[in-house]
Tab-separated table of C-alpha atoms in Angstrom:
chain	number	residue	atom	x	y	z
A	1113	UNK	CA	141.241	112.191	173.123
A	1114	UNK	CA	137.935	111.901	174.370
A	1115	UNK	CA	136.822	115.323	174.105
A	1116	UNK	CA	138.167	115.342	170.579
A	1117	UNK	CA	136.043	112.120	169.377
A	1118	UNK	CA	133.007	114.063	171.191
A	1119	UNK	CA	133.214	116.907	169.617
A	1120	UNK	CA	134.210	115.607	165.909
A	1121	UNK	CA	130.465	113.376	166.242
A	1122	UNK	CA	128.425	116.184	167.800
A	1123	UNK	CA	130.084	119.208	165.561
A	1124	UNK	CA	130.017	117.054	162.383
A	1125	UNK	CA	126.006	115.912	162.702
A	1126	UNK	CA	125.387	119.585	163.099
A	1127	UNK	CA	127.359	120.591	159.905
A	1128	UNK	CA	125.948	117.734	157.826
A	1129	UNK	CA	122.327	118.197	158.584
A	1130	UNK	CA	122.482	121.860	157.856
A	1131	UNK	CA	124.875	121.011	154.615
A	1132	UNK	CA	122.230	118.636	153.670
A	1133	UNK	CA	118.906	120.610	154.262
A	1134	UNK	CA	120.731	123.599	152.106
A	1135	UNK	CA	121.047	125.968	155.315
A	1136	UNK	CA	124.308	125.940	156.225
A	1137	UNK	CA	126.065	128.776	157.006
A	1138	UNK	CA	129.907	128.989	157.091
A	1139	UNK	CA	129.702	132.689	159.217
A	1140	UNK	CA	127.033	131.538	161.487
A	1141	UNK	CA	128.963	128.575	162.370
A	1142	UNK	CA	131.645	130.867	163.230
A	1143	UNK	CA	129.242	132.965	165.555
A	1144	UNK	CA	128.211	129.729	167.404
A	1145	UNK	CA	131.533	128.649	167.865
A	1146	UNK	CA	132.692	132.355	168.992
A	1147	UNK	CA	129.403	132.345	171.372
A	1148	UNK	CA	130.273	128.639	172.820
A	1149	UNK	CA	133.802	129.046	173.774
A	1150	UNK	CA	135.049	132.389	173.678
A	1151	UNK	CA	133.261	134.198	176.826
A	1152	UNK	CA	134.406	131.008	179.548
A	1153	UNK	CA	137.966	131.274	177.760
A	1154	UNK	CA	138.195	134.922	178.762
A	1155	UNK	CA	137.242	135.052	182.367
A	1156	UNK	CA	139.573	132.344	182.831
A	1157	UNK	CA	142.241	133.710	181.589
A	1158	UNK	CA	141.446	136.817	183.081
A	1159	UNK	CA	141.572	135.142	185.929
A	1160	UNK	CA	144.816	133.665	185.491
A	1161	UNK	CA	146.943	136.721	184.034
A	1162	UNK	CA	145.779	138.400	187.781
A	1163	UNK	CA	146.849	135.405	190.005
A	1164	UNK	CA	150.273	134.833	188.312
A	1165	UNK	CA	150.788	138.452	188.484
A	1166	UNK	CA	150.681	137.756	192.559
A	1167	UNK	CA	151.977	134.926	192.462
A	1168	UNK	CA	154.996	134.332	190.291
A	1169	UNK	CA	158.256	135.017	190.420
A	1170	UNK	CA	159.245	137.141	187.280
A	1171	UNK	CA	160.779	134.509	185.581
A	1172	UNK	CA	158.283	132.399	185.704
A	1173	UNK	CA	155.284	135.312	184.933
A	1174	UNK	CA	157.181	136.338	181.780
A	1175	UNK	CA	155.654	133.371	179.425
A	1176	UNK	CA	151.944	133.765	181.213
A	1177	UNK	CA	150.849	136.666	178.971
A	1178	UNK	CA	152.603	135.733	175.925
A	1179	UNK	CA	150.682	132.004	176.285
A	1180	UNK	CA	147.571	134.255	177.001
A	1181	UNK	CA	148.180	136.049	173.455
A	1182	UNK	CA	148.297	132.192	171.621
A	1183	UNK	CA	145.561	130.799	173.666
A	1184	UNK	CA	143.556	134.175	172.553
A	1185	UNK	CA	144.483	133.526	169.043
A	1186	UNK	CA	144.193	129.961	169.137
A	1187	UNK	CA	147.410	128.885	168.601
A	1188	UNK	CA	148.631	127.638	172.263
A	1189	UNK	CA	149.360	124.158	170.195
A	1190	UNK	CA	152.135	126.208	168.218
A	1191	UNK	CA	153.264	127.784	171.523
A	1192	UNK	CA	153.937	125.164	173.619
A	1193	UNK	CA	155.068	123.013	170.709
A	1194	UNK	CA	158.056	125.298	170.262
A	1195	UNK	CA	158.346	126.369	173.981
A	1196	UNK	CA	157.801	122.679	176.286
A	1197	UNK	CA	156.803	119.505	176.164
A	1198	UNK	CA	153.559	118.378	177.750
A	1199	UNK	CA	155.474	116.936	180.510
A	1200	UNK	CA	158.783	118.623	180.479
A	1201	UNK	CA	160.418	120.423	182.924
A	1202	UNK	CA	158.991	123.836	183.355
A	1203	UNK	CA	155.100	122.611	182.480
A	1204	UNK	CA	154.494	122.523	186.136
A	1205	UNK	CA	154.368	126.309	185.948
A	1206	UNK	CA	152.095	126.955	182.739
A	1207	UNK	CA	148.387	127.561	183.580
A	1208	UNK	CA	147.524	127.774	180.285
A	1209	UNK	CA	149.148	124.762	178.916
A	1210	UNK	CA	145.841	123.027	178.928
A	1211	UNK	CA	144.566	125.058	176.204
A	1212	UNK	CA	146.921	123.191	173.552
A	1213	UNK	CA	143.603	121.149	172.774
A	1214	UNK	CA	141.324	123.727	172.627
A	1215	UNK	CA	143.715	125.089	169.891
A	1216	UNK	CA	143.889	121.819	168.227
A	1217	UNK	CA	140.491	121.739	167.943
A	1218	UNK	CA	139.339	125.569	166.638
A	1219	UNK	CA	142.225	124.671	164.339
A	1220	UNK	CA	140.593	121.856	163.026
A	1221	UNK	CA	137.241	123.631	162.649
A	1222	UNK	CA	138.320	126.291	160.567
A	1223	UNK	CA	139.405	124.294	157.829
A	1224	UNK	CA	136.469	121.357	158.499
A	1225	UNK	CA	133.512	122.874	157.289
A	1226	UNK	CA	134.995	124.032	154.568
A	1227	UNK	CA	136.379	120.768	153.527
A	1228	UNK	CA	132.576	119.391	153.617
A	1229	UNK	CA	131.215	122.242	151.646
A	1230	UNK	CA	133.422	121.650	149.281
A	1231	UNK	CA	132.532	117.520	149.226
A	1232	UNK	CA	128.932	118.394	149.598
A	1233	UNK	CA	128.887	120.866	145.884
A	1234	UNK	CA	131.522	118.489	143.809
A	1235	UNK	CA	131.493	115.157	145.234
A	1236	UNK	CA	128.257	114.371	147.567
A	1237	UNK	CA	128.513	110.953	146.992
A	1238	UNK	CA	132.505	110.700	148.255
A	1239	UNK	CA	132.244	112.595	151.623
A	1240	UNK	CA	132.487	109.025	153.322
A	1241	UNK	CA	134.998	107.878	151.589
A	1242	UNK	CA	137.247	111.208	151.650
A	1243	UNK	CA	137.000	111.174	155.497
A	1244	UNK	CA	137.875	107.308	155.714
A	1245	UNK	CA	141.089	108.330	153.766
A	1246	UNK	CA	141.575	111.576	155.662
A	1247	UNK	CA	141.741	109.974	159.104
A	1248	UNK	CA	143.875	107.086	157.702
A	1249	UNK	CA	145.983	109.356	156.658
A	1250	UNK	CA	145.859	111.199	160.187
A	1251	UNK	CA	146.240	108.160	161.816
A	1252	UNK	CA	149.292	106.659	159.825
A	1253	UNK	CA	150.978	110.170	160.608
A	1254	UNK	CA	150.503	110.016	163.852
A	1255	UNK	CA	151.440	106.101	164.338
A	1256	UNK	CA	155.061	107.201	162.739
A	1257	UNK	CA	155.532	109.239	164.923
A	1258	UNK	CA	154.805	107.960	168.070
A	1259	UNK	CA	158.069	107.931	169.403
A	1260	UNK	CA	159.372	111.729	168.315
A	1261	UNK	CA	160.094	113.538	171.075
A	1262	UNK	CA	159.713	116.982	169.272
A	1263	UNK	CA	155.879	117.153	170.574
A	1264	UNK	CA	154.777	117.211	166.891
A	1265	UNK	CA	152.372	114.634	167.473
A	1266	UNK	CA	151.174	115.549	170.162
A	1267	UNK	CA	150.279	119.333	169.954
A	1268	UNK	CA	149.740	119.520	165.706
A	1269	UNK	CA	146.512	119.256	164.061
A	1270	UNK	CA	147.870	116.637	161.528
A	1271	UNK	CA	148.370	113.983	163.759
A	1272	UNK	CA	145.565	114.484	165.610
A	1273	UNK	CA	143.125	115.188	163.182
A	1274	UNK	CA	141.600	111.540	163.137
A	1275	UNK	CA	140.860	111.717	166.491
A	1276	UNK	CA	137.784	114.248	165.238
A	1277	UNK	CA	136.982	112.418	162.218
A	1278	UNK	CA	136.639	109.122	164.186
A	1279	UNK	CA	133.695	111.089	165.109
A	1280	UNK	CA	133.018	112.987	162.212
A	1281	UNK	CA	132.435	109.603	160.691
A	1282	UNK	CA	130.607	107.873	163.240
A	1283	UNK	CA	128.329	110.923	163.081
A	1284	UNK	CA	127.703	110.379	158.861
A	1285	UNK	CA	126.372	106.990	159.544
A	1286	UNK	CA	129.935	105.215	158.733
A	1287	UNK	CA	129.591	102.372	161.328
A	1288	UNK	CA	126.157	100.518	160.886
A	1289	UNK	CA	123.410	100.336	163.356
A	1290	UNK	CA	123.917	97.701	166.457
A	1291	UNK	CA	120.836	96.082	166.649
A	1292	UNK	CA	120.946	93.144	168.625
A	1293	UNK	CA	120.886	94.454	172.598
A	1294	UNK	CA	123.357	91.669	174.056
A	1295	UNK	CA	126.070	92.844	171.212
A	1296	UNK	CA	125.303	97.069	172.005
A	1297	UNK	CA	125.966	96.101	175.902
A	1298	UNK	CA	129.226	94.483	174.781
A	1299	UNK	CA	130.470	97.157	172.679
A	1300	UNK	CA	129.596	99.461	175.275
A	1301	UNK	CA	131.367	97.577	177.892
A	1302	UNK	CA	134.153	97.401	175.519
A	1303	UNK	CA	133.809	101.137	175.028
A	1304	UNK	CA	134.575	101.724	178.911
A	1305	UNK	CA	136.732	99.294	179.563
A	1306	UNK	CA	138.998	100.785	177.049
A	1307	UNK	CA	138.973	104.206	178.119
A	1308	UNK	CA	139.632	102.537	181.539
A	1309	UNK	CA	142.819	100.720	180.524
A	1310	UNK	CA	143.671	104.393	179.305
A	1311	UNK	CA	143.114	106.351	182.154
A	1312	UNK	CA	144.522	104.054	184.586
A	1313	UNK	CA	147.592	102.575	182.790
A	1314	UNK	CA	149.287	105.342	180.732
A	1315	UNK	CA	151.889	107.555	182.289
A	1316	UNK	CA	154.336	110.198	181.262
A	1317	UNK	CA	156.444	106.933	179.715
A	1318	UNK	CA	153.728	106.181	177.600
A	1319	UNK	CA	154.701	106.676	174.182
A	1320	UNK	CA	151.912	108.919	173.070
A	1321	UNK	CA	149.686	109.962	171.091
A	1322	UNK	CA	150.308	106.871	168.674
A	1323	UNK	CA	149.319	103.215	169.202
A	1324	UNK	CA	148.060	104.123	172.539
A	1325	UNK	CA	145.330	106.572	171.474
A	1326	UNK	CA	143.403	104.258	169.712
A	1327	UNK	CA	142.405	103.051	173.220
A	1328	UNK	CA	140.478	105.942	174.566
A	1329	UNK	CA	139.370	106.932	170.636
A	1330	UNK	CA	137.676	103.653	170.161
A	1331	UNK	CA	136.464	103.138	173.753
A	1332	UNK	CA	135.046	106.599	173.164
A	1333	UNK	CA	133.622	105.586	169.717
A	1334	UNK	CA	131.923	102.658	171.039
A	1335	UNK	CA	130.037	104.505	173.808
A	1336	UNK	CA	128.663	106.976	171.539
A	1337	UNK	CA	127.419	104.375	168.881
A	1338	UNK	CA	126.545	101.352	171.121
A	1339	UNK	CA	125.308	103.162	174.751
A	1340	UNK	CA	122.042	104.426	174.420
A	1341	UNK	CA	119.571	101.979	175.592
A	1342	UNK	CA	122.038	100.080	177.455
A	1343	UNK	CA	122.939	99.692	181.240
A	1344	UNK	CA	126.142	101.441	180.457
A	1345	UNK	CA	123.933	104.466	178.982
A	1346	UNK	CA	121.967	104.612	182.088
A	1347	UNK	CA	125.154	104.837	184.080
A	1348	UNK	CA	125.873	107.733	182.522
A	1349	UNK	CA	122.229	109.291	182.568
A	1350	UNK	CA	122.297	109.493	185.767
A	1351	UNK	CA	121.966	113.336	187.298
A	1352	UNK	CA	125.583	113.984	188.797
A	1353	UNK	CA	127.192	112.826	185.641
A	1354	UNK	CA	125.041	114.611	183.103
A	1355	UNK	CA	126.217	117.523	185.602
A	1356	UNK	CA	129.633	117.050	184.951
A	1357	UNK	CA	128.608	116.804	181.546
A	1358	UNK	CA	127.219	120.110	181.720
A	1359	UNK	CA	130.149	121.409	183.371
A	1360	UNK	CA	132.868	119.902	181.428
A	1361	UNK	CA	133.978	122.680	179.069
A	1362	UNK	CA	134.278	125.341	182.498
A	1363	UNK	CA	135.653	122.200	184.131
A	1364	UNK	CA	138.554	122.096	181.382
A	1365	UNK	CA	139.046	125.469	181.313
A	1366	UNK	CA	139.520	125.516	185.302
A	1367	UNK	CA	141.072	122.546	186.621
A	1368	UNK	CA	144.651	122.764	185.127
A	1369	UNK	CA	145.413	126.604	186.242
A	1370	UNK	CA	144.236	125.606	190.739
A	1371	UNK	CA	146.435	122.848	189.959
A	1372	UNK	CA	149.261	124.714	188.664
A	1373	UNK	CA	148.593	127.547	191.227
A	1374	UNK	CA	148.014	125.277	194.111
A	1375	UNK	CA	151.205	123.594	193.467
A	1376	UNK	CA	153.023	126.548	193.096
A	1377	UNK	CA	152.052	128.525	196.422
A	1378	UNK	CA	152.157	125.641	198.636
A	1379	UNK	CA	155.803	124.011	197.068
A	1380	UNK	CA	154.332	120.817	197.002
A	1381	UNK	CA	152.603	118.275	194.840
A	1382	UNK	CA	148.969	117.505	195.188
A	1383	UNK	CA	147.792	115.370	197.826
A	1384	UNK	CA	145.660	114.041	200.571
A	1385	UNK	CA	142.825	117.362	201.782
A	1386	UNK	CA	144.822	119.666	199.216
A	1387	UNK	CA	143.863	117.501	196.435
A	1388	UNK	CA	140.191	116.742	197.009
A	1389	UNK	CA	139.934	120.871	198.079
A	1390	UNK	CA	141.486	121.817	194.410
A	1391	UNK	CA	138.400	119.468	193.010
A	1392	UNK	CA	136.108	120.947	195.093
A	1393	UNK	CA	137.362	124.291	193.954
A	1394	UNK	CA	137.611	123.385	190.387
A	1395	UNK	CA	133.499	122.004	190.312
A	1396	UNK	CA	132.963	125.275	192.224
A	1397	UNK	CA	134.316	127.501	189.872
A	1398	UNK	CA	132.904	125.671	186.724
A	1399	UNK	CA	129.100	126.243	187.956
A	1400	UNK	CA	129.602	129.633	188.028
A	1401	UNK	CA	131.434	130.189	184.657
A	1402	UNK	CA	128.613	127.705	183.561
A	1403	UNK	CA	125.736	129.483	185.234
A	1404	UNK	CA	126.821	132.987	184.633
A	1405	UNK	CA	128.926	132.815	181.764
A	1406	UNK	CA	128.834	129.931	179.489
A	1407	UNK	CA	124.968	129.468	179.219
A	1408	UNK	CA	123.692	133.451	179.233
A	1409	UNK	CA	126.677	133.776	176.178
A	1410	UNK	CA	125.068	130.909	174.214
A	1411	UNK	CA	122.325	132.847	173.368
């Protein structure tokens, strides 16, 4: 939820400014995005087609490069929407299942820019306003159905849409400027605190996304508009977390397939030395997709 609010305010400034300084480019956009995530995506699930292949037994390798084929397309959401739920029986054994929000979010970009093309040749003066009523509707959607156990919700673009436009909007000015410093550190407090009550308090009984989400899609909100400038913004300057900042799109792509792995040659959930060695791993192998894949690709 996070990563989606992150991406919807960085992604959406970048579209805007080029919309409004009359360079935007709808195939270039494409290229960048192509460029970004495509090459990291690849090795890793290179990667993980060869260890399955070792490791599995065939009943559980069968669904590995079919879920390769929708992650490649980017349509894991619809895959795993039709074939688990995110905490079902059987996702124990899906490497790839992390890639559901990767889907969600290409998904969401292909239709996006157009949407603000559009907005930005018939009705400049509206785009606000259109994304207000776009998220509410996103958000009502996804309220409704917080308690569906089909997965809708949780893997589909519609109910997770406002997630990104939260901010989308924060990145088109929609919230106004925090200038008293005693208010920003409380809002940034706020902001972590939130996210905080998120990570630590919802389980698999958590009725999600919903209600819940607004936690960590506020919390994250509130960082990005209130932060900078306060102690809460140094925090997070500091070097080993604008490393794992650096990291974090390797770091997604690697974390959930040594888990899976790990837990399926050794029989046994993660814990104790295993646990902190599968971190260890997962940092290693995100520098290196980072150093030698991610940031030579980008350009």
């Amino acid at each position: 939820d996070i990563f989606f609010v992150i991406s919807g305010f960085l992604i959406t400034g970048i579209i805007a400014r080029e919309l409004d300084e009359g360079r935007f480019s709808l195939v270039q956009f494409y290229a960048r995005r192509f460029r970004r995530i495509i090459p990291a995506l690849a090795l890793m699930m290179l990667a993980v087609l060869g260890m399955a292949a070792m490791l599995y037994l065939p009943g559980d390798l069968e669904s590995v490069p079919r879920s390769a084929l929708a992650a490649t397309l980017f349509v894991s959401n619809l895959w795993f929407f039709t074939d688990t739920g995110y905490f079902a029986g059987g996702a124990d054994v899906k490497p790839l299942l992390h890639t559901w929000s990767l889907a969600v979010e290409e998904q969401y970009y292909i239709a996006f820019p157009i949407l603000l093309m559009g907005v930005a040749r018939f009705a400049p003066r509206w785009r606000t306003t259109i994304l207000w009523a776009a998220a509410a509707i996103s958000l009502a959607l996804c309220v409704a159905m917080r308690r569906d156990t089909s997965g809708f919700a949780f893997y589909l673009p519609p109910a997770r849409a406002w997630e990104l436009l939260a901010g989308a909007l924060l990145a088109l000015g929609a919230a106004p400027p925090v200038k008293a410093r005693m208010i920003r550190e409380l809002l940034a407090w706020a902001g972590v605190a939130a996210i905080a009550a998120a990570v630590i308090g919802f389980d698999s009984h958590t009725p999600f996304p919903g209600i819940a989400a607004l936690a960590p899609v506020i919390g994250a909100v509130l960082l990005l508009h209130s932060a900078p400038e306060t102690s809460v913004g140094r925090i997070l300057s500091l070097p080993p977390l604008v490393g794992v900042g650096l990291l974090s799109y390797s770091l997604y792509l690697w974390h959930w397939p040594l888990i899976v792995f790990t837990e399926y040659a050794t029989d046994l959930p993660l814990a104790g030395t295993l646990r902190i060695l599968v971190i260890i791993a997962a940092f290693a192998a995100a520098f290196l997709s980072w150093r030698f894949v991610e940031r030579p690709f980008r350009s």
